[in-house]
mmCIF file of C-alpha atoms and ligand atoms in Angstrom:
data_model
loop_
_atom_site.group_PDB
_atom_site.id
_atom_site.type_symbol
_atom_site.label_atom_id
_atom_site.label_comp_id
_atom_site.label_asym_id
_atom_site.label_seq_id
_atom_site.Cartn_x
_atom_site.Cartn_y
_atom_site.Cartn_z
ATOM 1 C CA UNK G 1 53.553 -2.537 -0.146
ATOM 2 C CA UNK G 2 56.504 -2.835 1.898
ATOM 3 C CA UNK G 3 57.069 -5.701 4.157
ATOM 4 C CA UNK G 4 57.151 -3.753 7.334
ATOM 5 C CA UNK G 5 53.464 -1.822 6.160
ATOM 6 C CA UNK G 6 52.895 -5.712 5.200
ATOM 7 C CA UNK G 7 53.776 -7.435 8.756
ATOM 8 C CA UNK G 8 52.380 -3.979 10.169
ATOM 9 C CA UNK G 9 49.148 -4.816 9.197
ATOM 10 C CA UNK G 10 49.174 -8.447 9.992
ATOM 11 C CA UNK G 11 49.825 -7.065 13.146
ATOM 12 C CA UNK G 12 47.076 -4.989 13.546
ATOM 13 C CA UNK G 13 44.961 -7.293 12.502
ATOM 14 C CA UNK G 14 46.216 -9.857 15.005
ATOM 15 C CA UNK G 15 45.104 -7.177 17.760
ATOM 16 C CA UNK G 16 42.085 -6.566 16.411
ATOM 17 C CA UNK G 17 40.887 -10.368 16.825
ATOM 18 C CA UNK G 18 43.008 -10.941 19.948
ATOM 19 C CA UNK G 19 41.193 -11.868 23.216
ATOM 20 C CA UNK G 20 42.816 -8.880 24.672
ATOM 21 C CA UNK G 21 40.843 -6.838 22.315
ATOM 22 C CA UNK G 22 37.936 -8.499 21.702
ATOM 23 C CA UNK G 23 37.227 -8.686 25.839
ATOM 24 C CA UNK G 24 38.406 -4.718 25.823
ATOM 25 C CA UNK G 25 35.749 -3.754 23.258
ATOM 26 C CA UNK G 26 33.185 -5.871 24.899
ATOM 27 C CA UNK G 27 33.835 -4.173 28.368
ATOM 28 C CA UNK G 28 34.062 -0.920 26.864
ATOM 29 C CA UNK G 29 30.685 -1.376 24.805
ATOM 30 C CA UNK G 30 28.974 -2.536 28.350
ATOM 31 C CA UNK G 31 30.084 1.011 29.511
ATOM 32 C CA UNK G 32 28.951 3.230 27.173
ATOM 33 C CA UNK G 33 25.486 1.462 26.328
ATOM 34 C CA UNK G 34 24.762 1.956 30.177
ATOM 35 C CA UNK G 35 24.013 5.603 30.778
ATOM 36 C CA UNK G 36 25.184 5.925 34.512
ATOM 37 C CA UNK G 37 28.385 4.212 34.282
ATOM 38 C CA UNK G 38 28.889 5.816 31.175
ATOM 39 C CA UNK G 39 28.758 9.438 33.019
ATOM 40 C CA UNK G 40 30.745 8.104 35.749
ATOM 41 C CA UNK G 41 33.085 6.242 33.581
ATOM 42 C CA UNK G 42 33.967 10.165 31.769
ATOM 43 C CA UNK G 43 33.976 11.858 34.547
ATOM 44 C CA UNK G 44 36.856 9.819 36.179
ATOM 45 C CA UNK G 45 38.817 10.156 32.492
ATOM 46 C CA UNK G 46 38.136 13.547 32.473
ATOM 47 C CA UNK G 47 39.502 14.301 35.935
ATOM 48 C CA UNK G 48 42.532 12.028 34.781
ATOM 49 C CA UNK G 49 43.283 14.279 32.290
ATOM 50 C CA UNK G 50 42.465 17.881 33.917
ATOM 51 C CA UNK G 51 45.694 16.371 36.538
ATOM 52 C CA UNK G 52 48.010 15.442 33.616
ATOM 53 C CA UNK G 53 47.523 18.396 31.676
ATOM 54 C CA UNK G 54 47.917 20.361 35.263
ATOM 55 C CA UNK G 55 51.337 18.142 35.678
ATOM 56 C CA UNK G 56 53.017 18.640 32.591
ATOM 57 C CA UNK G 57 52.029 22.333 32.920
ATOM 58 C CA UNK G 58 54.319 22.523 36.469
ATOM 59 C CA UNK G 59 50.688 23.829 37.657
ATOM 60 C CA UNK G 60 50.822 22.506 41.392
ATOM 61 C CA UNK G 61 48.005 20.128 42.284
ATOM 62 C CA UNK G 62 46.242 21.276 45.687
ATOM 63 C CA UNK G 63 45.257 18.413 48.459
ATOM 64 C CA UNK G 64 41.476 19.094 47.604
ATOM 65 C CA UNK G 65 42.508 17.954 44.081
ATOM 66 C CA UNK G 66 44.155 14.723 45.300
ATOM 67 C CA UNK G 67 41.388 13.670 47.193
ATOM 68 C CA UNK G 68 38.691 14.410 45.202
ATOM 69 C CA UNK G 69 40.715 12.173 42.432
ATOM 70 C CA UNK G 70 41.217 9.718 45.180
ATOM 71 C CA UNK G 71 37.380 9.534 45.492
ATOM 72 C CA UNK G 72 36.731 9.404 41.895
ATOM 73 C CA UNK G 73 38.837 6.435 41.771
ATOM 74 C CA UNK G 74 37.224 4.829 44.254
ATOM 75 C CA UNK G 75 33.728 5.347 43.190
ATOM 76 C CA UNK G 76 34.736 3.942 39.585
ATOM 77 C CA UNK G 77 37.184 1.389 41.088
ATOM 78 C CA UNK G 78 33.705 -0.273 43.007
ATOM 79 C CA UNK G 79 31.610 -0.386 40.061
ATOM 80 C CA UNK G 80 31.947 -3.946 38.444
ATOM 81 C CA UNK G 81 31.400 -2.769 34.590
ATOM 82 C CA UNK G 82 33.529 0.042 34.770
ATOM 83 C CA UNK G 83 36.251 -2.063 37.158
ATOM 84 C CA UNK G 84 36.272 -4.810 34.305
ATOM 85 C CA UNK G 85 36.673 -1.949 31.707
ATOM 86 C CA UNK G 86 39.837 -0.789 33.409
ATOM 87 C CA UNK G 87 40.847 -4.145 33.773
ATOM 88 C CA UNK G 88 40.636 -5.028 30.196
ATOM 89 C CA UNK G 89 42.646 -1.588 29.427
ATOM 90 C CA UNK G 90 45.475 -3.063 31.559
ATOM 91 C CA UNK G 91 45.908 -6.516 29.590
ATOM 92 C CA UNK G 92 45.723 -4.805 26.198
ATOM 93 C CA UNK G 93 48.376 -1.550 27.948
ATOM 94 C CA UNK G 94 50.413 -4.730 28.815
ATOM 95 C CA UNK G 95 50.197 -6.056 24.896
ATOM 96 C CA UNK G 96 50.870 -3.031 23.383
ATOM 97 C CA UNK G 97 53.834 -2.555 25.405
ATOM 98 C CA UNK G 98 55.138 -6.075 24.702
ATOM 99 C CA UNK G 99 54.435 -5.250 20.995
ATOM 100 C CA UNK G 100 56.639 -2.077 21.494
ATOM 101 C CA UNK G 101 59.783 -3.653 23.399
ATOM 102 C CA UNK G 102 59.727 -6.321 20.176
ATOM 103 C CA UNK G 103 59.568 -3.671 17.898
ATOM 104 C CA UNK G 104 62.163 -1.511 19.234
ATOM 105 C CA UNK G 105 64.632 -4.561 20.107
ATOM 106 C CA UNK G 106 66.668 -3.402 16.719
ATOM 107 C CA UNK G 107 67.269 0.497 17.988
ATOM 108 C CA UNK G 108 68.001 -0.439 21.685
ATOM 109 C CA UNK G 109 70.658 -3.128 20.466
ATOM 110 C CA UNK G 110 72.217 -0.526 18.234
ATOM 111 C CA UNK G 111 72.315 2.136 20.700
ATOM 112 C CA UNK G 112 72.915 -0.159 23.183
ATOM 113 C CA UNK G 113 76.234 -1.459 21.424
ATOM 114 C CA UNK G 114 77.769 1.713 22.824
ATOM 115 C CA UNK G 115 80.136 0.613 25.434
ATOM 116 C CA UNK I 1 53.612 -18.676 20.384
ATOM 117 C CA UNK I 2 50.468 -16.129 19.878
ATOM 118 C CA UNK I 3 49.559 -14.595 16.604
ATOM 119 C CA UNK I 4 50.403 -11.273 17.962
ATOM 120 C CA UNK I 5 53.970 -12.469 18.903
ATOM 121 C CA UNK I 6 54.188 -14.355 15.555
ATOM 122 C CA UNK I 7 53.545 -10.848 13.846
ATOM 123 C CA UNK I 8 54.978 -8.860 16.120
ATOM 124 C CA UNK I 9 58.756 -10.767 15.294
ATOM 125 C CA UNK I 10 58.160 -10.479 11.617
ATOM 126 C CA UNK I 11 57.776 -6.607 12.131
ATOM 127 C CA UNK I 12 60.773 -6.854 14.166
ATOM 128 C CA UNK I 13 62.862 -8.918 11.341
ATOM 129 C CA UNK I 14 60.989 -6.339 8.791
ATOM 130 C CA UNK I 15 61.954 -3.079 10.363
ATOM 131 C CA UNK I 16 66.057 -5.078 11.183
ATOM 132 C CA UNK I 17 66.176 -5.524 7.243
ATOM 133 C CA UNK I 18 64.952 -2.616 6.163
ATOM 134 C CA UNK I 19 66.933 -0.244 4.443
ATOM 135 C CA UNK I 20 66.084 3.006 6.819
ATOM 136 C CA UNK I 21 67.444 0.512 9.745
ATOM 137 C CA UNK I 22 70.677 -0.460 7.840
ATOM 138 C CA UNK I 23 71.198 2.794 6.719
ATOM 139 C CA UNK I 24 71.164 3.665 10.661
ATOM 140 C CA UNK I 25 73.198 1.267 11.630
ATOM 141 C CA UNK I 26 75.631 2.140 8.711
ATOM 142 C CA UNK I 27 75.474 5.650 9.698
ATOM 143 C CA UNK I 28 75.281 5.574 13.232
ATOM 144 C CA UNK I 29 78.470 3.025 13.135
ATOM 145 C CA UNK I 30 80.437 5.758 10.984
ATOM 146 C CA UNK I 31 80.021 7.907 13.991
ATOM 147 C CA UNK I 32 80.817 5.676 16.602
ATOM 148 C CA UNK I 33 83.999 4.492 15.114
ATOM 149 C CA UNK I 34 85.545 8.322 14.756
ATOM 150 C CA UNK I 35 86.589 9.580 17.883
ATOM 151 C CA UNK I 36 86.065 13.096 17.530
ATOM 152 C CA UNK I 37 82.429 12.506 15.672
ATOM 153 C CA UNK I 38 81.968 10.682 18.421
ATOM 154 C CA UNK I 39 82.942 13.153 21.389
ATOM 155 C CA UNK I 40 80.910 15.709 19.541
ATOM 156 C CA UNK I 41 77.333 13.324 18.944
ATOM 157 C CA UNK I 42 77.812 12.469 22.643
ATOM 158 C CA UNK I 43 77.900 16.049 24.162
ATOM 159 C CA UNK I 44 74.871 16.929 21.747
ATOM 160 C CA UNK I 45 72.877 14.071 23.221
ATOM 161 C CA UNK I 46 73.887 14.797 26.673
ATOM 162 C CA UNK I 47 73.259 18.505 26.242
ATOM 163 C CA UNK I 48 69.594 17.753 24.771
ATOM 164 C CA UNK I 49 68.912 15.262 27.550
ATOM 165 C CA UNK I 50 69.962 17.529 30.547
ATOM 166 C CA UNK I 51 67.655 19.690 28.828
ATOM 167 C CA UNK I 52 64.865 17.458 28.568
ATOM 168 C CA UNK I 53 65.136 16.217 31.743
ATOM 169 C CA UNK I 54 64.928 19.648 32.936
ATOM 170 C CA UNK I 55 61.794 20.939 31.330
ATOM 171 C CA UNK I 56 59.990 17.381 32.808
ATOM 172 C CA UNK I 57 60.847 18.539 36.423
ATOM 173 C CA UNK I 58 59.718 21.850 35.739
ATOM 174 C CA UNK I 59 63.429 23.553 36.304
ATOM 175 C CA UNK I 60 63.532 27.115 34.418
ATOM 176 C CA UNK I 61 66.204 26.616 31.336
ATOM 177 C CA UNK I 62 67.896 29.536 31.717
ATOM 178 C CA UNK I 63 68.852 31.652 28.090
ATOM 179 C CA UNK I 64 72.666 30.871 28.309
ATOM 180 C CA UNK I 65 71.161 27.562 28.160
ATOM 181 C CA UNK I 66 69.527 27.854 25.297
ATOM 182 C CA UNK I 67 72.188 29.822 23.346
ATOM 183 C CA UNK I 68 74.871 26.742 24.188
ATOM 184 C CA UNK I 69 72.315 24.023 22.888
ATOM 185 C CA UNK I 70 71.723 25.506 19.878
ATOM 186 C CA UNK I 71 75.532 26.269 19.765
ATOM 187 C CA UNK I 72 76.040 22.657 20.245
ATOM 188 C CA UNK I 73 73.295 21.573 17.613
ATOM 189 C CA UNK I 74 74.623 24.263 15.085
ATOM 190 C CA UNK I 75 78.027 22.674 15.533
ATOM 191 C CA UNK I 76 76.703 18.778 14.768
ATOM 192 C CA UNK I 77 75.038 19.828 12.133
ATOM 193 C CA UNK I 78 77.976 21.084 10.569
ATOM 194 C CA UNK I 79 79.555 17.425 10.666
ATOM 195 C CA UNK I 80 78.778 15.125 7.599
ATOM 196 C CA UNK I 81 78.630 11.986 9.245
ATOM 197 C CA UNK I 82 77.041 13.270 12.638
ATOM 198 C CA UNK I 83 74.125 15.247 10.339
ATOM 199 C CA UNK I 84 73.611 12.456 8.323
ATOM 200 C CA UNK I 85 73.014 9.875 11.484
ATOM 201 C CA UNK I 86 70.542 12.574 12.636
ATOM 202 C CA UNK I 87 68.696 12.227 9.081
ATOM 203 C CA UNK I 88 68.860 8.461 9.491
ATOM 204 C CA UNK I 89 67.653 8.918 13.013
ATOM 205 C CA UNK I 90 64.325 11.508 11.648
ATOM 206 C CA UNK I 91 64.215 8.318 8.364
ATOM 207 C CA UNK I 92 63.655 5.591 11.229
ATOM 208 C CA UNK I 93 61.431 8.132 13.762
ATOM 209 C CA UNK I 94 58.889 8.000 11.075
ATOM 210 C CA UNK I 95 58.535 4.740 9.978
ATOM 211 C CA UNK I 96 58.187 3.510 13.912
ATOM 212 C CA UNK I 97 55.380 6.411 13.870
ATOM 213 C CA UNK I 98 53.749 4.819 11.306
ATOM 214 C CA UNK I 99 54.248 1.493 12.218
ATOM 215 C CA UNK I 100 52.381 3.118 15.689
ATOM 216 C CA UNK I 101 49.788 4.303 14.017
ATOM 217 C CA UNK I 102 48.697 1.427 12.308
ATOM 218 C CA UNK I 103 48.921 -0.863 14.861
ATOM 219 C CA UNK I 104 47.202 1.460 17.374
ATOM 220 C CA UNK I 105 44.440 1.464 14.849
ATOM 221 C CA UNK I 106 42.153 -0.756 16.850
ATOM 222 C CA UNK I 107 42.158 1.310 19.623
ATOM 223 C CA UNK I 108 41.839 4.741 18.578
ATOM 224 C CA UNK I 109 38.292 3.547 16.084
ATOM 225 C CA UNK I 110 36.865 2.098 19.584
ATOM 226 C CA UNK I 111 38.167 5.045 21.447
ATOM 227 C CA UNK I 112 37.106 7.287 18.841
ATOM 228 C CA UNK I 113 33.702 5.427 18.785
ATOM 229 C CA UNK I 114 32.271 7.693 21.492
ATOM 230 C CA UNK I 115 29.851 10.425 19.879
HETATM 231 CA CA1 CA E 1 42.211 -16.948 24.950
HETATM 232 CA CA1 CA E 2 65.298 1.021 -0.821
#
C-alpha cells in the first residue's frame, strides 16, 4: 500500500470516529427512525435537488417555486431533530472542506507559483 | 492538533512526495520555464475557462467556438512538454479522486444507509 492510500485511510478513519461524525450519524439516525420527520426531512432534499438539477439545466425557476422552497425550509428549519440534523451536516461540510484546502495546499502552491 | 488535522498533513506530505506530484511539478515547471510552451498552455487554459464559465451562466457557445477550442486543444496536444503536463495533470486528477473517495467513505455508507 502506498503511503498516500496509507495516510488516506488513517484519514478516513479519523472521520469516522470524529465528534463531527459521530454527532452527524446520531442526528441523522434520530431522523430517519422517526417517521414524520423522516418524510419531511426528504421532501425538503428532494425539493433541493428538483432546483439544482432545474439550475444547472438554465431551466428558469418560477416565483411559485421560490416560495414554496422558502416554505419547505422553514417548516424543516423549525423542527428541532431535523434543525440539529442540518446543523451537524454544516460542522462535518466545514471538516471536509478543511480536509480539502490541506489536501490541495501542494497543487494551489504549484499553480500558484505562476507570477 | 486533532487527529483529523494530524492525518490530514500526512496526506498532504504523502501526496507533496509522491511521485505523480513531482512528476507535476517537474513537468508543469518544463512548461513554465519555455516561453512559447508557455504562451500556448496559457491560451488553452484561458480558452477552456471562458468556455466553462460560459456554459455555468447558461450563455449559448456558439460553433466557431467550438471549432477554435478544439483548434487550440489539437494544437497543445501536439507539444511534448505541454501534452505531457496534461498527462501529469489526468496522473494527479485521479489519485485526488481516490483520495476523495476514500475519505468521503463515511458519508456516502450513512447516506447510502437509507432503504
Ligand atoms: Ca469533542
Ligand atoms: Ca514510482
Amino acid at each position: 500500500m502506498s503511503n498516500i492510500q496509507a495516510s488516506a485511510t488513517a484519514l478516513e478513519q479519523a472521520i469516522r470516529e470524529s465528534d463531527e461524525f459521530k454527532d452527524l450519524k446520531g442526528a441523522y439516525d434520530a431522523v430517519m427512525t422517526d417517521e414524520i420527520a423522516k418524510k419531511m426531512f426528504d421532501d425538503f432534499r428532494n425539493t433541493q435537488m428538483e432546483l439544482q438539477q432545474k439550475q444547472m439545466q438554465g431551466i428558469e425557476i418560477t416565483q411559485e417555486e421560490v416560495d414554496q422552497a422558502r416554505k419547505v425550509v422553514e417548516t424543516v428549519q423549525q423542527h428541532e431533530q431535523i434543525s440539529k440534523l442540518m446543523e451537524q451536516e454544516q460542522r462535518v461540510n466545514e471538516l471536509i472542506n478543511n480536509i480539502s484546502r490541506t489536501i490541495t495546499k501542494p497543487l494551489e502552491e504549484l499553480y500558484g507559483s505562476e507570477a
